[in-house]
XYZ file of C-alpha atoms in Angstrom:
654
model
C 130.386 -59.203 -9.770
C 132.115 -55.978 -10.657
C 135.147 -55.066 -8.649
C 133.773 -51.525 -8.640
C 130.597 -52.321 -6.688
C 130.326 -54.337 -3.502
C 127.333 -56.242 -2.205
C 125.851 -55.237 1.176
C 127.085 -57.191 4.149
C 125.589 -60.542 4.930
C 124.472 -60.949 1.357
C 125.670 -63.618 -0.992
C 125.600 -63.367 -4.731
C 124.176 -66.317 -6.588
C 126.917 -68.199 -8.332
C 126.726 -69.854 -11.706
C 123.908 -69.935 -14.247
C 120.425 -70.634 -13.194
C 118.941 -73.924 -14.415
C 118.000 -74.040 -18.054
C 115.167 -76.004 -19.694
C 114.399 -78.576 -17.048
C 112.594 -81.801 -17.688
C 108.846 -81.275 -17.646
C 109.058 -77.533 -18.320
C 107.052 -77.755 -21.560
C 104.353 -79.856 -19.900
C 104.093 -77.395 -17.033
C 104.029 -74.407 -19.369
C 101.261 -75.941 -21.474
C 99.334 -76.799 -18.310
C 99.605 -73.185 -17.193
C 98.544 -72.023 -20.658
C 95.507 -74.315 -20.691
C 94.434 -73.506 -17.148
C 92.730 -70.227 -18.063
C 92.813 -70.193 -21.875
C 91.542 -73.643 -22.864
C 88.617 -72.405 -24.978
C 90.671 -69.869 -26.916
C 93.512 -72.336 -27.430
C 91.186 -75.046 -28.766
C 89.555 -72.525 -31.116
C 92.944 -71.346 -32.376
C 94.185 -74.903 -32.939
C 91.006 -75.820 -34.856
C 91.603 -72.839 -37.149
C 95.265 -73.821 -37.519
C 94.276 -77.402 -38.406
C 91.733 -76.240 -41.000
C 94.189 -73.734 -42.454
C 97.022 -76.263 -42.587
C 94.843 -78.967 -44.155
C 93.322 -76.733 -46.816
C 96.707 -75.228 -47.571
C 98.057 -78.486 -49.018
C 95.260 -78.953 -51.544
C 96.923 -76.898 -54.256
C 98.719 -79.940 -55.696
C 95.465 -81.908 -55.763
C 93.758 -79.077 -57.624
C 96.704 -78.954 -60.038
C 96.358 -82.645 -60.828
C 92.581 -82.323 -61.238
C 93.045 -79.413 -63.648
C 95.709 -81.267 -65.645
C 93.453 -84.291 -65.987
C 90.517 -82.168 -67.183
C 92.736 -80.258 -69.620
C 94.024 -83.605 -70.924
C 90.460 -84.714 -71.552
C 89.557 -81.320 -73.029
C 92.381 -81.547 -75.565
C 90.836 -84.745 -76.891
C 87.086 -84.145 -76.507
C 86.962 -80.381 -76.661
C 86.721 -77.682 -73.999
C 82.894 -77.827 -73.874
C 83.092 -81.424 -72.604
C 85.010 -80.439 -69.462
C 83.812 -76.846 -68.941
C 81.358 -77.782 -66.185
C 83.990 -79.793 -64.333
C 86.482 -76.932 -64.603
C 83.913 -74.527 -63.111
C 83.356 -76.943 -60.201
C 87.101 -77.197 -59.594
C 87.514 -73.390 -59.626
C 84.563 -72.914 -57.255
C 85.980 -75.591 -54.940
C 89.398 -73.939 -55.072
C 87.857 -70.572 -54.194
C 85.913 -72.041 -51.263
C 88.963 -73.868 -49.913
C 91.285 -70.870 -50.156
C 88.647 -68.535 -48.713
C 88.164 -70.826 -45.714
C 91.940 -70.980 -45.337
C 92.166 -67.161 -45.349
C 89.340 -66.784 -42.828
C 90.847 -69.397 -40.514
C 94.248 -67.696 -40.751
C 92.691 -64.372 -39.799
C 90.749 -65.833 -36.861
C 93.737 -67.829 -35.634
C 95.995 -64.753 -35.785
C 93.530 -62.652 -33.781
C 92.980 -65.387 -31.201
C 96.686 -66.066 -30.723
C 97.487 -62.357 -30.355
C 94.874 -62.016 -27.605
C 95.732 -65.351 -26.006
C 99.468 -64.617 -25.922
C 99.049 -61.267 -24.187
C 96.554 -62.745 -21.713
C 98.987 -65.536 -20.928
C 101.931 -63.167 -20.484
C 99.738 -61.072 -18.188
C 98.996 -64.252 -16.237
C 102.696 -65.195 -16.058
C 103.873 -61.738 -14.972
C 101.111 -61.514 -12.379
C 101.985 -64.957 -10.992
C 105.694 -64.119 -10.770
C 105.117 -60.689 -9.224
C 102.614 -62.044 -6.689
C 105.055 -64.813 -5.827
C 107.810 -62.272 -5.272
C 105.661 -60.527 -2.674
C 105.633 -63.761 -0.661
C 109.393 -64.404 -0.839
C 111.561 -63.791 2.215
C 114.079 -60.963 2.365
C 116.789 -63.630 2.181
C 115.926 -64.286 -1.486
C 116.458 -60.647 -2.515
C 119.654 -60.486 -0.489
C 121.125 -63.335 -2.523
C 119.929 -62.454 -6.067
C 120.931 -59.519 -8.230
C 118.087 -57.111 -8.981
C 119.029 -56.886 -12.656
C 118.958 -60.655 -13.010
C 115.469 -60.748 -11.484
C 114.382 -57.951 -13.831
C 115.689 -59.980 -16.754
C 113.071 -62.600 -15.938
C 110.320 -60.017 -16.466
C 111.758 -58.850 -19.794
C 113.965 -61.313 -21.677
C 112.454 -64.511 -20.289
C 108.841 -63.422 -20.791
C 109.693 -62.292 -24.330
C 111.161 -65.738 -25.046
C 107.916 -67.285 -23.768
C 105.943 -64.879 -25.976
C 107.751 -66.131 -29.067
C 107.240 -69.724 -27.985
C 103.488 -69.327 -27.434
C 102.648 -66.940 -30.264
C 104.904 -68.388 -32.995
C 106.679 -71.650 -32.266
C 103.837 -73.756 -30.872
C 101.289 -72.705 -33.562
C 103.914 -73.152 -36.293
C 104.842 -76.626 -35.047
C 101.203 -77.684 -34.845
C 100.482 -76.277 -38.302
C 103.540 -78.020 -39.750
C 102.586 -81.292 -38.072
C 99.071 -81.208 -39.559
C 100.465 -80.242 -42.957
C 103.125 -82.976 -42.881
C 100.611 -85.680 -41.922
C 98.214 -84.534 -44.661
C 101.011 -84.335 -47.223
C 102.320 -87.810 -46.325
C 98.846 -89.284 -46.925
C 98.577 -87.442 -50.244
C 102.082 -88.465 -51.312
C 101.485 -92.140 -50.551
C 98.234 -91.945 -52.511
C 100.123 -90.658 -55.526
C 103.450 -92.509 -55.575
C 105.283 -94.625 -53.012
C 108.479 -94.436 -55.079
C 108.600 -90.648 -55.010
C 107.556 -90.584 -51.346
C 110.582 -92.688 -50.438
C 112.783 -90.136 -52.201
C 111.151 -87.440 -50.052
C 111.880 -89.465 -46.898
C 115.533 -89.619 -47.917
C 115.538 -85.822 -48.040
C 113.807 -85.638 -44.632
C 116.513 -87.841 -43.136
C 119.138 -85.469 -44.534
C 117.249 -82.430 -43.178
C 116.966 -84.064 -39.754
C 120.680 -84.780 -39.665
C 121.575 -81.182 -40.579
C 119.072 -79.802 -38.064
C 120.537 -81.910 -35.293
C 124.083 -80.788 -36.055
C 123.569 -77.122 -36.904
C 120.428 -76.502 -34.824
C 121.989 -78.137 -31.784
C 124.934 -75.735 -31.849
C 122.589 -72.811 -32.364
C 120.417 -73.854 -29.410
C 123.452 -74.169 -27.141
C 124.544 -70.619 -27.898
C 120.995 -69.247 -27.610
C 120.895 -70.577 -24.036
C 124.274 -68.965 -23.339
C 122.991 -65.729 -24.870
C 119.999 -65.759 -22.511
C 122.269 -66.204 -19.513
C 124.819 -63.581 -20.671
C 122.022 -61.097 -21.268
C 120.775 -61.536 -17.689
C 124.288 -61.074 -16.300
C 124.867 -57.938 -18.352
C 121.545 -56.405 -17.307
C 122.343 -57.168 -13.678
C 125.702 -55.414 -14.046
C 124.167 -52.369 -15.776
C 121.512 -52.047 -13.061
C 124.194 -52.083 -10.371
C 126.332 -49.479 -12.119
C 123.376 -47.140 -12.753
C 122.455 -47.290 -9.073
C 126.057 -46.722 -8.038
C 127.004 -44.169 -10.707
C 127.968 -41.530 -8.121
C 130.272 -44.010 -6.406
C 131.853 -44.930 -9.743
C 132.565 -41.282 -10.538
C 133.725 -40.203 -7.107
C 136.309 -42.993 -7.022
C 137.293 -42.466 -10.648
C 136.478 -46.014 -11.681
C 134.997 -45.166 -15.080
C 137.708 -46.997 -17.015
C 137.546 -50.086 -14.781
C 133.773 -50.092 -15.127
C 134.079 -49.843 -18.909
C 136.485 -52.783 -18.902
C 134.142 -54.868 -16.762
C 131.236 -53.991 -19.048
C 133.292 -54.758 -22.155
C 134.062 -58.214 -20.776
C 130.387 -58.974 -20.217
C 129.338 -57.308 -23.453
C 131.907 -59.276 -25.462
C 130.656 -62.510 -23.898
C 127.090 -61.575 -24.879
C 128.221 -60.527 -28.358
C 130.089 -63.801 -28.872
C 127.181 -65.951 -27.674
C 124.633 -63.977 -29.712
C 126.830 -63.991 -32.827
C 127.385 -67.739 -32.674
C 123.706 -68.395 -31.955
C 122.463 -66.292 -34.872
C 125.233 -67.516 -37.187
C 124.119 -71.118 -36.839
C 120.444 -70.091 -36.873
C 120.827 -67.999 -40.033
C 122.718 -70.633 -42.014
C 120.139 -73.297 -41.141
C 117.372 -71.980 -43.403
C 119.564 -71.550 -46.535
C 120.849 -75.090 -46.038
C 117.279 -76.333 -45.761
C 116.302 -74.377 -48.845
C 119.147 -75.837 -50.890
C 118.334 -79.354 -49.693
C 114.764 -78.712 -50.829
C 115.977 -77.564 -54.246
C 118.225 -80.621 -54.606
C 115.318 -82.824 -53.577
C 113.155 -81.141 -56.207
C 115.714 -81.954 -58.909
C 116.155 -85.484 -57.567
C 112.385 -86.110 -57.715
C 112.234 -84.925 -61.335
C 115.213 -87.143 -62.220
C 113.798 -90.232 -60.454
C 110.367 -89.623 -62.013
C 111.845 -89.275 -65.479
C 113.973 -92.392 -64.919
C 110.910 -94.417 -63.876
C 109.060 -93.267 -66.994
C 112.068 -94.062 -69.194
C 112.249 -97.555 -67.683
C 108.488 -97.952 -68.244
C 107.922 -98.682 -64.532
C 104.307 -98.639 -63.392
C 103.538 -96.141 -60.644
C 103.088 -97.685 -57.164
C 100.660 -96.027 -54.719
C 98.710 -97.186 -51.659
C 95.946 -98.232 -54.069
C 98.337 -100.602 -55.867
C 99.980 -100.412 -59.285
C 98.625 -97.535 -61.349
C 98.653 -97.543 -65.188
C 101.271 -95.470 -66.929
C 98.780 -93.988 -69.378
C 95.415 -92.237 -69.060
C 92.396 -93.113 -71.138
C 93.402 -90.382 -73.576
C 96.870 -91.839 -74.023
C 98.759 -89.219 -72.001
C 101.329 -90.462 -69.522
C 99.419 -90.648 -66.211
C 102.681 -90.934 -64.278
C 103.885 -87.663 -65.838
C 100.807 -85.858 -64.503
C 101.493 -87.443 -61.094
C 105.103 -86.240 -61.160
C 104.051 -82.708 -62.118
C 101.555 -82.658 -59.240
C 104.064 -84.286 -56.871
C 106.797 -81.671 -57.304
C 104.933 -78.812 -55.522
C 103.980 -81.315 -52.813
C 107.656 -81.986 -52.199
C 108.266 -78.249 -51.955
C 105.482 -77.893 -49.416
C 106.701 -80.882 -47.445
C 110.334 -79.759 -47.176
C 109.225 -76.212 -46.415
C 107.114 -77.428 -43.479
C 109.936 -79.602 -42.173
C 112.364 -76.677 -42.505
C 109.992 -74.314 -40.722
C 109.649 -76.825 -37.902
C 113.424 -77.068 -37.662
C 113.703 -73.303 -37.462
C 111.447 -73.249 -34.390
C 113.872 -75.389 -32.369
C 115.895 -72.370 -31.249
C 112.797 -70.416 -30.217
C 111.479 -73.447 -28.370
C 114.728 -73.933 -26.451
C 114.941 -70.226 -25.612
C 111.294 -70.197 -24.540
C 111.735 -73.262 -22.345
C 114.938 -71.824 -20.852
C 113.047 -68.606 -20.055
C 110.159 -70.599 -18.589
C 112.609 -72.547 -16.416
C 113.993 -69.307 -15.004
C 110.492 -68.042 -14.237
C 109.448 -71.366 -12.745
C 112.539 -71.199 -10.568
C 111.113 -68.025 -9.017
C 107.647 -69.576 -8.708
C 109.169 -72.651 -7.058
C 111.044 -70.655 -4.446
C 109.703 -71.428 -0.961
C 107.467 -68.616 0.205
C 108.083 -66.902 3.475
C 106.682 -69.280 6.066
C 104.209 -67.944 8.567
C 102.796 -70.281 11.164
C 101.529 -67.436 13.315
C 97.930 -67.357 14.464
C 97.920 -64.370 16.830
C 96.457 -61.349 15.030
C 96.281 -57.613 15.672
C 92.747 -56.197 16.106
C 91.172 -52.912 17.073
C 89.768 -52.884 20.558
C 88.145 -50.815 23.273
C 88.977 -50.960 26.951
C 86.357 -50.329 29.663
C 86.972 -48.745 33.040
C 87.750 -52.162 34.531
C 90.506 -52.799 31.993
C 88.505 -55.402 30.076
C 89.485 -55.611 26.402
C 86.794 -56.044 23.780
C 87.376 -56.403 20.030
C 85.705 -53.808 17.810
C 85.792 -52.495 14.243
C 85.695 -48.750 14.825
C 88.841 -46.710 15.359
C 89.518 -46.231 19.061
C 93.253 -45.700 19.104
C 93.737 -48.991 20.937
C 94.991 -52.282 19.550
C 95.191 -55.768 21.027
C 96.699 -59.138 20.215
C 93.940 -61.653 19.561
C 95.306 -64.957 20.840
C 93.253 -68.110 20.131
C 94.355 -70.994 22.345
C 94.333 -74.289 20.485
C 94.196 -76.407 23.632
C 90.771 -75.288 24.917
C 89.507 -73.116 22.046
C 89.385 -69.942 24.165
C 90.467 -66.515 22.939
C 92.385 -64.013 25.028
C 93.249 -60.420 24.269
C 96.500 -58.679 25.198
C 96.787 -54.930 24.770
C 99.439 -53.838 22.311
C 101.998 -51.900 24.324
C 105.383 -52.555 22.742
C 107.038 -54.672 25.424
C 109.841 -56.546 23.640
C 112.162 -59.073 25.236
C 114.898 -61.237 23.752
C 116.258 -64.284 25.572
C 119.619 -65.877 24.675
C 119.154 -65.301 20.938
C 121.574 -66.847 18.444
C 121.365 -66.118 14.738
C 123.300 -66.648 11.520
C 122.468 -65.655 7.952
C 123.847 -69.067 7.043
C 123.547 -71.986 9.418
C 127.269 -72.594 9.793
C 128.187 -68.976 10.587
C 126.546 -67.502 13.701
C 126.696 -63.685 13.808
C 124.684 -63.052 17.008
C 125.558 -64.838 20.236
C 123.429 -65.044 23.404
C 121.716 -61.696 22.883
C 119.284 -60.820 25.668
C 117.505 -57.501 26.137
C 114.394 -56.047 27.728
C 112.622 -53.062 26.184
C 109.672 -51.751 28.188
C 106.978 -49.551 26.658
C 108.215 -45.988 26.386
C 111.881 -46.928 26.648
C 114.494 -45.836 24.161
C 117.079 -48.543 23.493
C 120.204 -47.622 21.561
C 122.668 -49.930 19.824
C 126.204 -48.757 19.168
C 129.173 -50.598 17.815
C 131.370 -51.034 14.784
C 129.969 -51.898 11.366
C 129.072 -55.567 11.269
C 128.703 -55.851 15.034
C 125.086 -56.988 14.642
C 123.053 -53.829 15.323
C 120.817 -53.954 12.252
C 120.609 -57.722 12.498
C 118.866 -57.448 15.878
C 116.172 -55.179 14.421
C 115.763 -57.533 11.457
C 114.926 -60.279 13.925
C 112.336 -58.149 15.715
C 110.334 -57.658 12.504
C 111.053 -61.262 11.453
C 112.810 -60.522 8.211
C 114.853 -63.470 9.456
C 114.069 -66.108 12.063
C 116.367 -66.836 14.973
C 118.435 -70.004 15.245
C 118.005 -70.342 19.009
C 116.460 -68.484 21.925
C 113.166 -66.580 22.156
C 111.764 -63.177 21.317
C 108.578 -62.097 23.100
C 106.330 -59.223 22.132
C 103.942 -58.164 24.919
C 104.640 -61.564 26.450
C 103.793 -63.468 23.240
C 106.382 -65.484 21.323
C 106.698 -63.598 18.027
C 106.696 -66.917 16.142
C 103.011 -67.166 17.144
C 102.203 -63.729 15.714
C 101.279 -63.453 12.055
C 104.089 -61.629 10.275
C 101.797 -59.116 8.590
C 100.235 -58.163 11.942
C 103.638 -58.053 13.639
C 104.977 -55.635 11.033
C 101.829 -53.501 11.250
C 102.798 -52.764 14.841
C 106.305 -51.600 13.885
C 107.485 -48.348 12.360
C 110.909 -48.279 10.756
C 113.225 -45.658 9.300
C 116.175 -47.091 7.415
C 119.495 -45.521 6.525
C 118.802 -46.244 2.850
C 115.611 -44.414 1.946
C 113.197 -45.816 -0.619
C 110.711 -43.443 -2.198
C 108.222 -44.514 -4.837
C 106.911 -42.871 -7.990
C 104.024 -40.658 -6.886
C 103.375 -37.421 -5.036
C 105.021 -36.392 -1.782
C 101.673 -36.963 -0.084
C 101.466 -40.489 -1.521
C 104.918 -41.324 -0.167
C 104.072 -40.109 3.335
C 100.720 -41.915 3.263
C 102.567 -45.127 2.363
C 103.080 -45.533 6.107
C 99.320 -45.851 6.629
C 97.154 -45.896 3.521
C 93.975 -44.810 5.316
C 95.668 -41.702 6.757
C 94.017 -38.383 5.911
C 95.816 -35.458 4.294
C 95.773 -33.634 7.636
C 97.420 -36.593 9.383
C 100.103 -36.751 6.689
C 100.798 -33.023 7.030
C 100.985 -33.340 10.826
C 103.488 -36.204 10.413
C 105.559 -34.052 8.053
C 105.555 -31.222 10.587
C 106.617 -33.640 13.303
C 109.569 -34.754 11.130
C 110.368 -31.106 10.246
C 109.739 -31.895 6.582
C 106.817 -29.476 6.158
C 108.958 -26.421 5.451
C 110.906 -27.876 2.532
C 107.782 -29.598 1.161
C 105.977 -26.250 1.126
C 108.800 -24.814 -1.001
C 108.487 -27.535 -3.649
C 106.831 -26.498 -6.966
C 103.532 -28.195 -6.131
C 103.952 -28.703 -2.417
C 102.574 -32.007 -1.236
C 101.379 -32.730 -4.791
C 104.904 -32.596 -6.233
C 105.638 -35.756 -8.201
C 108.647 -37.817 -7.168
C 110.391 -40.144 -9.602
C 113.545 -42.265 -9.623
C 113.531 -42.749 -5.845
C 113.129 -39.016 -5.229
C 116.112 -38.008 -7.340
C 114.870 -34.386 -7.410
C 115.310 -34.196 -3.602
C 118.445 -34.083 -1.514
C 119.449 -37.127 0.520
C 118.465 -35.320 3.719
C 115.048 -34.388 2.335
C 114.427 -37.980 1.328
C 115.328 -39.070 4.849
C 112.897 -36.544 6.342
C 110.113 -37.964 4.179
C 111.051 -41.422 5.370
C 110.743 -40.239 8.985
C 107.371 -38.617 8.207
C 106.215 -41.879 6.673
C 107.088 -43.715 9.878
C 105.442 -40.984 11.935
C 102.106 -41.279 10.155
C 102.070 -44.999 10.872
C 101.876 -44.151 14.577
C 103.205 -47.570 15.617
C 103.914 -48.446 19.270
C 107.405 -49.701 18.377
C 109.827 -47.625 16.308
C 113.113 -48.722 14.754
C 115.461 -45.941 13.678
C 118.405 -47.399 11.780
C 120.824 -44.511 11.242
C 117.728 -42.383 10.610
C 119.578 -39.061 10.856
C 122.791 -40.086 9.122
C 121.943 -38.064 6.003
C 120.816 -34.941 7.842
C 122.984 -31.961 8.740
C 123.659 -31.170 12.383
C 121.195 -28.262 12.577
C 118.373 -30.243 10.984
C 119.294 -33.216 13.122
C 118.692 -31.147 16.246
C 115.245 -30.192 14.966
C 114.442 -33.748 13.924
C 115.624 -34.950 17.319
C 112.935 -32.805 18.928
C 110.356 -34.234 16.564
C 111.443 -37.810 17.077
C 111.438 -37.240 20.845
C 107.756 -36.362 20.519
C 107.258 -39.293 18.190
C 108.897 -41.639 20.690
C 106.755 -40.599 23.639
C 105.003 -43.676 25.017
C 106.639 -45.896 22.411
C 109.341 -48.511 22.515
C 112.172 -47.207 20.353
C 115.269 -48.955 19.038
C 117.937 -46.578 17.766
C 121.012 -47.504 15.761
C 123.491 -44.696 15.396
C 127.140 -43.948 14.808
C 126.755 -40.428 16.159
C 126.837 -40.966 19.898
C 125.299 -37.522 20.415
C 121.994 -38.931 19.150
C 121.822 -41.716 21.728
C 122.878 -39.928 24.931
C 119.284 -39.499 26.075
C 118.505 -43.202 25.576
C 117.259 -45.151 28.574
C 119.578 -48.036 27.780
C 122.630 -48.057 25.525
C 123.951 -51.423 24.387
C 127.450 -51.764 22.997
C 127.886 -54.633 20.528
C 131.080 -56.274 19.403
C 131.310 -59.337 17.167
C 127.649 -60.163 17.661
C 127.698 -59.935 21.465
C 126.428 -57.309 23.875
C 129.529 -56.400 25.849
C 128.159 -53.386 27.730
C 124.755 -52.020 28.658
C 123.473 -49.130 30.716
C 122.593 -45.455 30.532
C 124.986 -42.911 29.080
C 126.052 -41.832 32.552
C 126.548 -45.408 33.780
C 128.642 -46.389 30.799
C 130.810 -43.317 31.084
C 131.454 -44.161 34.721
C 132.461 -47.722 33.765
C 135.127 -46.305 31.426
C 134.815 -49.322 29.133
C 134.370 -49.534 25.352
C 131.569 -46.924 25.265
C 133.745 -44.508 27.217
C 136.539 -45.058 24.700
C 134.128 -44.420 21.833
C 132.694 -41.312 23.451
C 136.063 -39.781 24.356
C 137.588 -40.653 20.989
C 140.050 -43.156 22.388
C 138.470 -45.671 20.055
C 136.634 -44.888 16.836
C 133.787 -46.711 15.176
C 134.594 -48.209 11.824
């Protein structure tokens, strides 16, 4: 964490690296890959198998040609011409099939990889929509973003390159081993000696490379998280003159990434030349051993038994075998080396998959509620009946599990809290014995120093967090029984930190209620006194907003946020420092609009400016998570307690 930026209160930054390639990650990844792409994957692997098998036949064709040429030198070219034509035709057919299979496999894997990445990103994004607010409070945004970029790219390399390459090399190695044993067991044993040497080098050099590739992945996520924080807080960095400190912090993280990446690629880059040189040495060793066996007049040993040293034409048969065996050894060591090279990509891919699976394995926000919000109509006798058409009335649909009956309670906005305790972590309670009663149409204000618990209370009402003890009732119903989505549909909220999305001004206002008409959005903007400045924008309500409304002032963004809450037309409104970014003149206008907006609604107001809460029905003063005073503005002034001190300036909010 940079010393320049500070995390919001009640948030904890995740410490230490996230888990790397856990046991079973590859199995789970393959299971996910096969779940929706089994047909394509089987087709691709068939093409890979055919391509790999046919690709090792060159040495066989070489031996066949040498044998026919040997015969032709004795009996004449006409005696072997027909056989040579057959061999050339067979070679053409084999290599053509290999080319076709390579083309098909490449096309399939390109499509399959992108489909799989689409599946992975969709799964992770959908999962994130189910995670509780607590998860985002305790994880850096940049680190989460790194999962969508670096980790998915590592998986792309694993699926599109490493897995196909490993499978192709495995098929080739198996085929080559069979061919080698059929030609010479002696020379095959020499090859196995080289494989043992390659394996040893891979374990030593590749292991170090893999370790630093994992560190590189982690350092990259940390650096991206830091950059994201600094970009968001660039104004703070500049206003406090922390550019040099920020550069130093970045240099530290960048140097760590540079070191890890340099070490990873150093070991990775020296691995292939080492493998190539081992292959060259093995090539020379095979030629030497073959020549030595011929010099010692040793019969060739294959899986068919002892083979004669000479052909029927008198040429050394073992020499032809050695000539054909040498390219086989090249192919064999090349396949083993290519497999070794994939180790780093495999480890990086599995580490990336582990990070993504960590998100997928996070417990979703629990919701055991069964009371839902439905449209309704009310007859002259006050009877509530569920309906689908828009009537302007809503009701809580409450199925009773005991007798199977269903009751309806009109949505009014009656909120009560009884002896509520809460802590963001179980061993640190921040709210103590909070009780309050908010009747429909009442305006409840919370005042107190920063960290007193004002915003925390509103977070409990919309169930961003669940209480540790006590009860919260909404229209007489325990909010734990209400489905969270329906509960939040009944709440409108304006936060101190505005969040606007890429889209038009109209789109951002309509975000409060997607089915709202243009006229309703314009009326909401007029209510929030945002219509005038919107009309002066280049394209009015069709003006595009980007980068969280960077082309608007902070006050204008706040007005849009208020308009968005207004168009939702919810019976309960939460205004968390809603006018903190608005000048005094505009605040007076907005106050008139919000007064209209609050008519007939239950409103919770959090404010540092006491002038904005004087007309509240009830003002509650919080200190250290407790309500120490409550009453109207007049009553609290008469008490001459903490509120009186705040109002008269004897004590200032921090």
